[in-house]
Amino acid sequence: MAGSDRRVEREALVGSLERNGIRDRAVLDAMAWVPRERFVPEDLAADAYVDRALPIGEGQTVSQPWVVARMTELLEARPDHRVLEVGTGSGYQAAVLARIVRDVVSVERHAPLAERASALLRELGLDNVRVVTGDASAGHAAAAPYDRIIVTAASPGIHGDLAAQLAPGGRIVAPVGTERMQELVVRHSDGREEHHGGVMFVPLLGRAGFRPNGGSERKGGAA
Ligand code: SAM
């Protein structure tokens, strides 16, 4: 179960998300439950409810809570959905999704992050998340189709193989752009796209990412 020690800070964060335009009750309730302090390094636990991205090791970050809330809201995920997340990172976004939908498959290319996230999600009783280690820049065909797909790393575009893993009527939410700056894009299964403002994420690497060999990574900076 979620710890209650930081419940007041968590509720204050949810209040500020609401004041900043997040309306989806299921998203707000999920974020009121998930103990973000467990998903950041212990020495940063005091900053867990400040609305900003935090480092989680391996040169990666857990995204700013408002961005997590906004992307989850744009996903329009429902309780009977199966969701693919590209970029498990700390597991925080996967935990929020797990409170809303039936099943989450979350893929992370850094094995140490994947292992830590998987253990923590299990400890929190979120048994409907499966964390896979690997390159999901072109999705994870083995468990497709998905009702929803969320990409939580900066993407040069939405790869055709990823789009093909979406069920009819589904939607993909992804930060698409350059390595320095992206826009939140909602891509519907019929190919329609909506654009929802600027964001900054660490880059998607791998086969369909910015650097196909997944080589040297920059440290810090983006969310
Ligand atoms: N959603 C995460 C969370 O809640 O903590 C934050 C994700 S972090 C901004 C981006 C993550 O995507 C990093 O952990 C990075 O290693 C991962 N990543 C980058 N390229 C990837 C790829 N091709 N396949 C899977 N994960 C990838």
PDB file of C-alpha atoms and ligand atoms in Angstrom:
ATOM      1  CA  MET A   1       0.000   0.000   0.000  1.00  0.00           C
ATOM      2  CA  ALA A   2       1.047   3.586  -0.532  1.00  0.00           C
ATOM      3  CA  GLY A   3       2.730   5.181   2.495  1.00  0.00           C
ATOM      4  CA  SER A   4       0.626   7.800   4.247  1.00  0.00           C
ATOM      5  CA  ASP A   5       3.561   9.868   5.582  1.00  0.00           C
ATOM      6  CA  ARG A   6       3.588  12.265   2.631  1.00  0.00           C
ATOM      7  CA  ARG A   7      -0.158  12.194   2.011  1.00  0.00           C
ATOM      8  CA  VAL A   8      -0.574  15.901   2.783  1.00  0.00           C
ATOM      9  CA  GLU A   9       2.149  16.894   0.286  1.00  0.00           C
ATOM     10  CA  ARG A  10       0.655  14.530  -2.281  1.00  0.00           C
ATOM     11  CA  GLU A  11      -2.795  16.074  -1.857  1.00  0.00           C
ATOM     12  CA  ALA A  12      -1.294  19.564  -2.174  1.00  0.00           C
ATOM     13  CA  LEU A  13       0.362  18.515  -5.438  1.00  0.00           C
ATOM     14  CA  VAL A  14      -2.940  17.174  -6.762  1.00  0.00           C
ATOM     15  CA  GLY A  15      -4.614  20.472  -5.811  1.00  0.00           C
ATOM     16  CA  SER A  16      -1.992  22.385  -7.786  1.00  0.00           C
ATOM     17  CA  LEU A  17      -2.441  20.051 -10.790  1.00  0.00           C
ATOM     18  CA  GLU A  18      -6.176  20.804 -10.681  1.00  0.00           C
ATOM     19  CA  ARG A  19      -5.530  24.536 -10.485  1.00  0.00           C
ATOM     20  CA  ASN A  20      -3.223  24.149 -13.479  1.00  0.00           C
ATOM     21  CA  GLY A  21      -5.863  22.651 -15.727  1.00  0.00           C
ATOM     22  CA  ILE A  22      -5.856  18.886 -15.080  1.00  0.00           C
ATOM     23  CA  ARG A  23      -9.520  17.830 -15.044  1.00  0.00           C
ATOM     24  CA  ASP A  24      -9.597  14.026 -15.381  1.00  0.00           C
ATOM     25  CA  ARG A  25     -10.720  12.695 -11.974  1.00  0.00           C
ATOM     26  CA  ALA A  26      -9.231   9.228 -12.567  1.00  0.00           C
ATOM     27  CA  VAL A  27      -5.817  10.782 -13.255  1.00  0.00           C
ATOM     28  CA  LEU A  28      -5.994  13.029 -10.185  1.00  0.00           C
ATOM     29  CA  ASP A  29      -7.110  10.112  -7.973  1.00  0.00           C
ATOM     30  CA  ALA A  30      -4.292   7.913  -9.278  1.00  0.00           C
ATOM     31  CA  MET A  31      -1.735  10.627  -8.581  1.00  0.00           C
ATOM     32  CA  ALA A  32      -3.205  11.144  -5.107  1.00  0.00           C
ATOM     33  CA  TRP A  33      -2.449   7.467  -4.434  1.00  0.00           C
ATOM     34  CA  VAL A  34       0.995   6.855  -5.971  1.00  0.00           C
ATOM     35  CA  PRO A  35       3.814   7.672  -3.520  1.00  0.00           C
ATOM     36  CA  ARG A  36       6.202   9.581  -5.842  1.00  0.00           C
ATOM     37  CA  GLU A  37       8.821   9.744  -3.076  1.00  0.00           C
ATOM     38  CA  ARG A  38       9.356   5.991  -3.539  1.00  0.00           C
ATOM     39  CA  PHE A  39      10.238   6.489  -7.225  1.00  0.00           C
ATOM     40  CA  VAL A  40      13.079   8.974  -6.666  1.00  0.00           C
ATOM     41  CA  PRO A  41      16.463   8.486  -4.970  1.00  0.00           C
ATOM     42  CA  GLU A  42      16.159   8.645  -1.156  1.00  0.00           C
ATOM     43  CA  ASP A  43      18.167  11.869  -0.918  1.00  0.00           C
ATOM     44  CA  LEU A  44      15.623  13.575  -3.223  1.00  0.00           C
ATOM     45  CA  ALA A  45      12.500  12.340  -1.407  1.00  0.00           C
ATOM     46  CA  ALA A  46      11.947  15.792   0.107  1.00  0.00           C
ATOM     47  CA  ASP A  47      11.564  17.186  -3.455  1.00  0.00           C
ATOM     48  CA  ALA A  48       9.184  14.450  -4.626  1.00  0.00           C
ATOM     49  CA  TYR A  49       6.120  16.737  -4.517  1.00  0.00           C
ATOM     50  CA  VAL A  50       7.746  19.766  -6.095  1.00  0.00           C
ATOM     51  CA  ASP A  51       6.389  19.953  -9.642  1.00  0.00           C
ATOM     52  CA  ARG A  52       9.600  19.197 -11.499  1.00  0.00           C
ATOM     53  CA  ALA A  53      11.566  16.391 -13.141  1.00  0.00           C
ATOM     54  CA  LEU A  54      14.124  14.624 -10.931  1.00  0.00           C
ATOM     55  CA  PRO A  55      17.163  12.464 -11.758  1.00  0.00           C
ATOM     56  CA  ILE A  56      16.730   8.713 -11.243  1.00  0.00           C
ATOM     57  CA  GLY A  57      20.166   7.395 -12.288  1.00  0.00           C
ATOM     58  CA  GLU A  58      21.621   6.173 -15.625  1.00  0.00           C
ATOM     59  CA  GLY A  59      21.380   9.805 -16.851  1.00  0.00           C
ATOM     60  CA  GLN A  60      17.550   9.539 -16.880  1.00  0.00           C
ATOM     61  CA  THR A  61      14.714  11.408 -15.160  1.00  0.00           C
ATOM     62  CA  VAL A  62      11.251  10.924 -13.732  1.00  0.00           C
ATOM     63  CA  SER A  63       9.059  13.483 -15.501  1.00  0.00           C
ATOM     64  CA  GLN A  64       7.487  16.536 -13.910  1.00  0.00           C
ATOM     65  CA  PRO A  65       4.143  15.566 -12.274  1.00  0.00           C
ATOM     66  CA  TRP A  66       2.169  18.045 -14.396  1.00  0.00           C
ATOM     67  CA  VAL A  67       3.548  16.457 -17.575  1.00  0.00           C
ATOM     68  CA  VAL A  68       2.688  12.962 -16.257  1.00  0.00           C
ATOM     69  CA  ALA A  69      -0.842  14.162 -15.468  1.00  0.00           C
ATOM     70  CA  ARG A  70      -1.301  15.897 -18.821  1.00  0.00           C
ATOM     71  CA  MET A  71      -0.020  12.960 -20.880  1.00  0.00           C
ATOM     72  CA  THR A  72      -2.197  10.518 -18.921  1.00  0.00           C
ATOM     73  CA  GLU A  73      -5.207  12.780 -19.382  1.00  0.00           C
ATOM     74  CA  LEU A  74      -4.533  13.019 -23.144  1.00  0.00           C
ATOM     75  CA  LEU A  75      -4.344   9.224 -23.282  1.00  0.00           C
ATOM     76  CA  GLU A  76      -8.035   9.021 -22.235  1.00  0.00           C
ATOM     77  CA  ALA A  77      -7.313   5.623 -20.711  1.00  0.00           C
ATOM     78  CA  ARG A  78     -10.225   3.565 -19.368  1.00  0.00           C
ATOM     79  CA  PRO A  79     -10.416   0.665 -16.890  1.00  0.00           C
ATOM     80  CA  ASP A  80     -10.681  -2.039 -19.577  1.00  0.00           C
ATOM     81  CA  HIS A  81      -7.624  -0.839 -21.526  1.00  0.00           C
ATOM     82  CA  ARG A  82      -4.246  -2.463 -22.166  1.00  0.00           C
ATOM     83  CA  VAL A  83      -1.489   0.147 -22.330  1.00  0.00           C
ATOM     84  CA  LEU A  84       2.081   0.092 -23.641  1.00  0.00           C
ATOM     85  CA  GLU A  85       4.515   2.527 -22.061  1.00  0.00           C
ATOM     86  CA  VAL A  86       7.824   3.156 -23.846  1.00  0.00           C
ATOM     87  CA  GLY A  87      10.392   4.239 -21.238  1.00  0.00           C
ATOM     88  CA  THR A  88       9.663   2.843 -17.755  1.00  0.00           C
ATOM     89  CA  GLY A  89      12.340   4.960 -16.076  1.00  0.00           C
ATOM     90  CA  SER A  90      11.449   5.022 -12.378  1.00  0.00           C
ATOM     91  CA  GLY A  91       8.097   3.265 -12.903  1.00  0.00           C
ATOM     92  CA  TYR A  92       6.109   6.284 -11.664  1.00  0.00           C
ATOM     93  CA  GLN A  93       4.096   6.816 -14.872  1.00  0.00           C
ATOM     94  CA  ALA A  94       3.449   3.058 -15.036  1.00  0.00           C
ATOM     95  CA  ALA A  95       2.139   3.155 -11.451  1.00  0.00           C
ATOM     96  CA  VAL A  96      -0.257   6.007 -12.294  1.00  0.00           C
ATOM     97  CA  LEU A  97      -1.503   4.073 -15.325  1.00  0.00           C
ATOM     98  CA  ALA A  98      -1.839   0.871 -13.303  1.00  0.00           C
ATOM     99  CA  ARG A  99      -4.378   2.611 -11.029  1.00  0.00           C
ATOM    100  CA  ILE A 100      -6.531   3.468 -14.052  1.00  0.00           C
ATOM    101  CA  VAL A 101      -6.338   0.595 -16.564  1.00  0.00           C
ATOM    102  CA  ARG A 102      -6.480  -3.199 -16.669  1.00  0.00           C
ATOM    103  CA  ASP A 103      -2.926  -3.976 -17.870  1.00  0.00           C
ATOM    104  CA  VAL A 104       0.287  -2.071 -18.459  1.00  0.00           C
ATOM    105  CA  VAL A 105       3.303  -3.324 -20.398  1.00  0.00           C
ATOM    106  CA  SER A 106       6.221  -0.974 -19.793  1.00  0.00           C
ATOM    107  CA  VAL A 107       9.562  -1.280 -21.602  1.00  0.00           C
ATOM    108  CA  GLU A 108      12.892   0.202 -20.460  1.00  0.00           C
ATOM    109  CA  ARG A 109      16.264  -0.142 -22.191  1.00  0.00           C
ATOM    110  CA  HIS A 110      18.315   0.236 -18.976  1.00  0.00           C
ATOM    111  CA  ALA A 111      18.155  -3.088 -17.115  1.00  0.00           C
ATOM    112  CA  PRO A 112      18.956  -1.591 -13.660  1.00  0.00           C
ATOM    113  CA  LEU A 113      16.046   0.895 -13.986  1.00  0.00           C
ATOM    114  CA  ALA A 114      13.695  -1.827 -15.260  1.00  0.00           C
ATOM    115  CA  GLU A 115      14.605  -4.137 -12.363  1.00  0.00           C
ATOM    116  CA  ARG A 116      14.204  -1.428  -9.731  1.00  0.00           C
ATOM    117  CA  ALA A 117      10.863  -0.255 -11.145  1.00  0.00           C
ATOM    118  CA  SER A 118       9.537  -3.791 -11.417  1.00  0.00           C
ATOM    119  CA  ALA A 119      10.406  -4.601  -7.781  1.00  0.00           C
ATOM    120  CA  LEU A 120       8.862  -1.355  -6.503  1.00  0.00           C
ATOM    121  CA  LEU A 121       5.636  -1.778  -8.482  1.00  0.00           C
ATOM    122  CA  ARG A 122       5.267  -5.289  -7.079  1.00  0.00           C
ATOM    123  CA  GLU A 123       5.956  -4.012  -3.553  1.00  0.00           C
ATOM    124  CA  LEU A 124       3.165  -1.437  -4.002  1.00  0.00           C
ATOM    125  CA  GLY A 125       0.792  -4.222  -5.051  1.00  0.00           C
ATOM    126  CA  LEU A 126       0.526  -3.020  -8.663  1.00  0.00           C
ATOM    127  CA  ASP A 127       0.483  -6.525 -10.138  1.00  0.00           C
ATOM    128  CA  ASN A 128      -1.072  -5.399 -13.422  1.00  0.00           C
ATOM    129  CA  VAL A 129       2.215  -3.913 -14.697  1.00  0.00           C
ATOM    130  CA  ARG A 130       4.763  -6.027 -16.565  1.00  0.00           C
ATOM    131  CA  VAL A 131       8.168  -4.389 -16.989  1.00  0.00           C
ATOM    132  CA  VAL A 132      10.261  -5.596 -19.913  1.00  0.00           C
ATOM    133  CA  THR A 133      13.925  -4.749 -20.561  1.00  0.00           C
ATOM    134  CA  GLY A 134      14.708  -3.804 -24.152  1.00  0.00           C
ATOM    135  CA  ASP A 135      14.454  -1.320 -27.006  1.00  0.00           C
ATOM    136  CA  ALA A 136      10.832  -0.254 -27.534  1.00  0.00           C
ATOM    137  CA  SER A 137      11.543   2.642 -29.924  1.00  0.00           C
ATOM    138  CA  ALA A 138       9.467   0.689 -32.471  1.00  0.00           C
ATOM    139  CA  GLY A 139       7.123  -0.667 -29.798  1.00  0.00           C
ATOM    140  CA  HIS A 140       6.842  -4.116 -28.287  1.00  0.00           C
ATOM    141  CA  ALA A 141       5.109  -6.295 -30.864  1.00  0.00           C
ATOM    142  CA  ALA A 142       5.173  -9.411 -28.672  1.00  0.00           C
ATOM    143  CA  ALA A 143       2.311  -8.134 -26.494  1.00  0.00           C
ATOM    144  CA  ALA A 144       0.391  -6.064 -29.114  1.00  0.00           C
ATOM    145  CA  PRO A 145      -2.241  -4.835 -29.789  1.00  0.00           C
ATOM    146  CA  TYR A 146      -2.633  -2.051 -27.230  1.00  0.00           C
ATOM    147  CA  ASP A 147      -5.623   0.223 -26.651  1.00  0.00           C
ATOM    148  CA  ARG A 148      -3.283   3.040 -25.723  1.00  0.00           C
ATOM    149  CA  ILE A 149       0.455   3.719 -26.174  1.00  0.00           C
ATOM    150  CA  ILE A 150       2.409   6.337 -24.248  1.00  0.00           C
ATOM    151  CA  VAL A 151       5.978   7.245 -25.173  1.00  0.00           C
ATOM    152  CA  THR A 152       7.844   8.970 -22.352  1.00  0.00           C
ATOM    153  CA  ALA A 153      11.061   9.857 -24.204  1.00  0.00           C
ATOM    154  CA  ALA A 154      11.670  12.499 -26.893  1.00  0.00           C
ATOM    155  CA  SER A 155      10.878  10.922 -30.256  1.00  0.00           C
ATOM    156  CA  PRO A 156      11.967  11.887 -33.768  1.00  0.00           C
ATOM    157  CA  GLY A 157       8.535  10.670 -34.962  1.00  0.00           C
ATOM    158  CA  ILE A 158       5.988   7.912 -34.414  1.00  0.00           C
ATOM    159  CA  HIS A 159       7.478   4.836 -36.062  1.00  0.00           C
ATOM    160  CA  GLY A 160       5.209   2.843 -38.360  1.00  0.00           C
ATOM    161  CA  ASP A 161       5.799  -0.374 -36.408  1.00  0.00           C
ATOM    162  CA  LEU A 162       4.681   1.365 -33.197  1.00  0.00           C
ATOM    163  CA  ALA A 163       1.545   2.765 -34.854  1.00  0.00           C
ATOM    164  CA  ALA A 164       0.749  -0.717 -36.207  1.00  0.00           C
ATOM    165  CA  GLN A 165       0.566  -2.044 -32.626  1.00  0.00           C
ATOM    166  CA  LEU A 166      -2.394   0.196 -31.798  1.00  0.00           C
ATOM    167  CA  ALA A 167      -5.870  -1.360 -31.637  1.00  0.00           C
ATOM    168  CA  PRO A 168      -8.664   0.216 -33.736  1.00  0.00           C
ATOM    169  CA  GLY A 169      -9.983   3.316 -31.973  1.00  0.00           C
ATOM    170  CA  GLY A 170      -6.735   3.599 -30.000  1.00  0.00           C
ATOM    171  CA  ARG A 171      -4.445   6.565 -29.432  1.00  0.00           C
ATOM    172  CA  ILE A 172      -0.745   7.206 -28.957  1.00  0.00           C
ATOM    173  CA  VAL A 173       0.577  10.070 -26.826  1.00  0.00           C
ATOM    174  CA  ALA A 174       4.208  10.985 -27.484  1.00  0.00           C
ATOM    175  CA  PRO A 175       6.624  13.933 -27.274  1.00  0.00           C
ATOM    176  CA  VAL A 176       7.686  14.380 -30.912  1.00  0.00           C
ATOM    177  CA  GLY A 177      10.313  16.773 -32.208  1.00  0.00           C
ATOM    178  CA  THR A 178      14.035  17.287 -31.905  1.00  0.00           C
ATOM    179  CA  GLU A 179      16.350  16.118 -29.126  1.00  0.00           C
ATOM    180  CA  ARG A 180      16.132  19.597 -27.602  1.00  0.00           C
ATOM    181  CA  MET A 181      12.416  20.401 -27.861  1.00  0.00           C
ATOM    182  CA  GLN A 182       9.247  18.429 -28.550  1.00  0.00           C
ATOM    183  CA  GLU A 183       5.499  18.841 -28.837  1.00  0.00           C
ATOM    184  CA  LEU A 184       2.990  16.529 -27.184  1.00  0.00           C
ATOM    185  CA  VAL A 185       1.283  14.704 -30.035  1.00  0.00           C
ATOM    186  CA  VAL A 186      -1.885  12.616 -29.855  1.00  0.00           C
ATOM    187  CA  ARG A 187      -2.008  10.216 -32.820  1.00  0.00           C
ATOM    188  CA  HIS A 188      -5.315   8.406 -33.387  1.00  0.00           C
ATOM    189  CA  SER A 189      -5.483   4.959 -34.972  1.00  0.00           C
ATOM    190  CA  ASP A 190      -6.976   6.512 -38.130  1.00  0.00           C
ATOM    191  CA  GLY A 191      -3.855   8.695 -38.519  1.00  0.00           C
ATOM    192  CA  ARG A 192      -5.366  11.989 -37.284  1.00  0.00           C
ATOM    193  CA  GLU A 193      -3.012  14.034 -35.086  1.00  0.00           C
ATOM    194  CA  GLU A 194      -3.520  16.698 -32.422  1.00  0.00           C
ATOM    195  CA  HIS A 195      -0.751  18.880 -31.003  1.00  0.00           C
ATOM    196  CA  HIS A 196      -0.746  19.891 -27.349  1.00  0.00           C
ATOM    197  CA  GLY A 197       2.155  22.211 -26.570  1.00  0.00           C
ATOM    198  CA  GLY A 198       5.875  22.087 -25.939  1.00  0.00           C
ATOM    199  CA  VAL A 199       7.770  19.730 -23.610  1.00  0.00           C
ATOM    200  CA  MET A 200      11.373  18.607 -23.025  1.00  0.00           C
ATOM    201  CA  PHE A 201      12.183  14.933 -22.564  1.00  0.00           C
ATOM    202  CA  VAL A 202      15.382  12.871 -22.540  1.00  0.00           C
ATOM    203  CA  PRO A 203      15.854  11.220 -25.952  1.00  0.00           C
ATOM    204  CA  LEU A 204      14.404   7.971 -27.196  1.00  0.00           C
ATOM    205  CA  LEU A 205      17.370   5.846 -28.257  1.00  0.00           C
ATOM    206  CA  GLY A 206      17.563   2.555 -30.163  1.00  0.00           C
ATOM    207  CA  ARG A 207      16.413   1.295 -33.562  1.00  0.00           C
ATOM    208  CA  ALA A 208      13.783   3.992 -34.210  1.00  0.00           C
ATOM    209  CA  GLY A 209      15.213   6.592 -31.820  1.00  0.00           C
ATOM    210  CA  PHE A 210      17.570   9.532 -32.242  1.00  0.00           C
ATOM    211  CA  ARG A 211      20.706   7.383 -32.042  1.00  0.00           C
ATOM    212  CA  PRO A 212      20.080   3.961 -33.541  1.00  0.00           C
ATOM    213  CA  ASN A 213      22.962   2.330 -31.647  1.00  0.00           C
ATOM    214  CA  GLY A 214      21.737   3.850 -28.374  1.00  0.00           C
ATOM    215  CA  GLY A 215      25.237   5.249 -27.768  1.00  0.00           C
ATOM    216  CA  SER A 216      26.492   7.992 -25.480  1.00  0.00           C
ATOM    217  CA  GLU A 217      23.737   9.692 -23.490  1.00  0.00           C
ATOM    218  CA  ARG A 218      23.584  13.214 -22.241  1.00  0.00           C
ATOM    219  CA  LYS A 219      23.210  13.766 -18.514  1.00  0.00           C
ATOM    220  CA  GLY A 220      20.343  15.687 -16.909  1.00  0.00           C
ATOM    221  CA  GLY A 221      18.631  18.640 -18.551  1.00  0.00           C
ATOM    222  CA  ALA A 222      15.340  17.400 -19.919  1.00  0.00           C
ATOM    223  CA  ALA A 223      12.298  15.810 -18.282  1.00  0.00           C
TER     224      ALA A 223
HETATM  225  N1  SAM B   1       8.104   7.296 -17.565  1.00  0.00           N
HETATM  226  C1  SAM B   1       9.275   7.400 -16.741  1.00  0.00           C
HETATM  227  C2  SAM B   1       8.954   7.543 -15.283  1.00  0.00           C
HETATM  228  O1  SAM B   1       7.774   7.578 -14.913  1.00  0.00           O
HETATM  229  O2  SAM B   1       9.904   7.595 -14.493  1.00  0.00           O
HETATM  230  C3  SAM B   1      10.215   8.486 -17.183  1.00  0.00           C
HETATM  231  C4  SAM B   1      10.829   8.188 -18.473  1.00  0.00           C
HETATM  232  S1  SAM B   1      12.374   8.986 -18.783  1.00  0.00           S
HETATM  233  C5  SAM B   1      11.882  10.633 -19.102  1.00  0.00           C
HETATM  234  C6  SAM B   1      12.697   8.240 -20.376  1.00  0.00           C
HETATM  235  C7  SAM B   1      13.043   6.788 -20.280  1.00  0.00           C
HETATM  236  O3  SAM B   1      13.005   6.211 -21.591  1.00  0.00           O
HETATM  237  C8  SAM B   1      14.449   6.551 -19.751  1.00  0.00           C
HETATM  238  O4  SAM B   1      14.435   5.717 -18.638  1.00  0.00           O
HETATM  239  C9  SAM B   1      15.175   5.908 -20.931  1.00  0.00           C
HETATM  240  O5  SAM B   1      16.176   4.972 -20.561  1.00  0.00           O
HETATM  241  C10 SAM B   1      14.021   5.246 -21.652  1.00  0.00           C
HETATM  242  N2  SAM B   1      14.279   4.929 -23.063  1.00  0.00           N
HETATM  243  C11 SAM B   1      14.934   5.673 -23.983  1.00  0.00           C
HETATM  244  N3  SAM B   1      14.944   5.028 -25.169  1.00  0.00           N
HETATM  245  C12 SAM B   1      14.281   3.851 -24.978  1.00  0.00           C
HETATM  246  C13 SAM B   1      13.954   2.763 -25.837  1.00  0.00           C
HETATM  247  N4  SAM B   1      14.324   2.731 -27.113  1.00  0.00           N
HETATM  248  N5  SAM B   1      13.254   1.715 -25.314  1.00  0.00           N
HETATM  249  C14 SAM B   1      12.882   1.722 -24.013  1.00  0.00           C
HETATM  250  N6  SAM B   1      13.171   2.732 -23.143  1.00  0.00           N
HETATM  251  C15 SAM B   1      13.849   3.788 -23.636  1.00  0.00           C
END
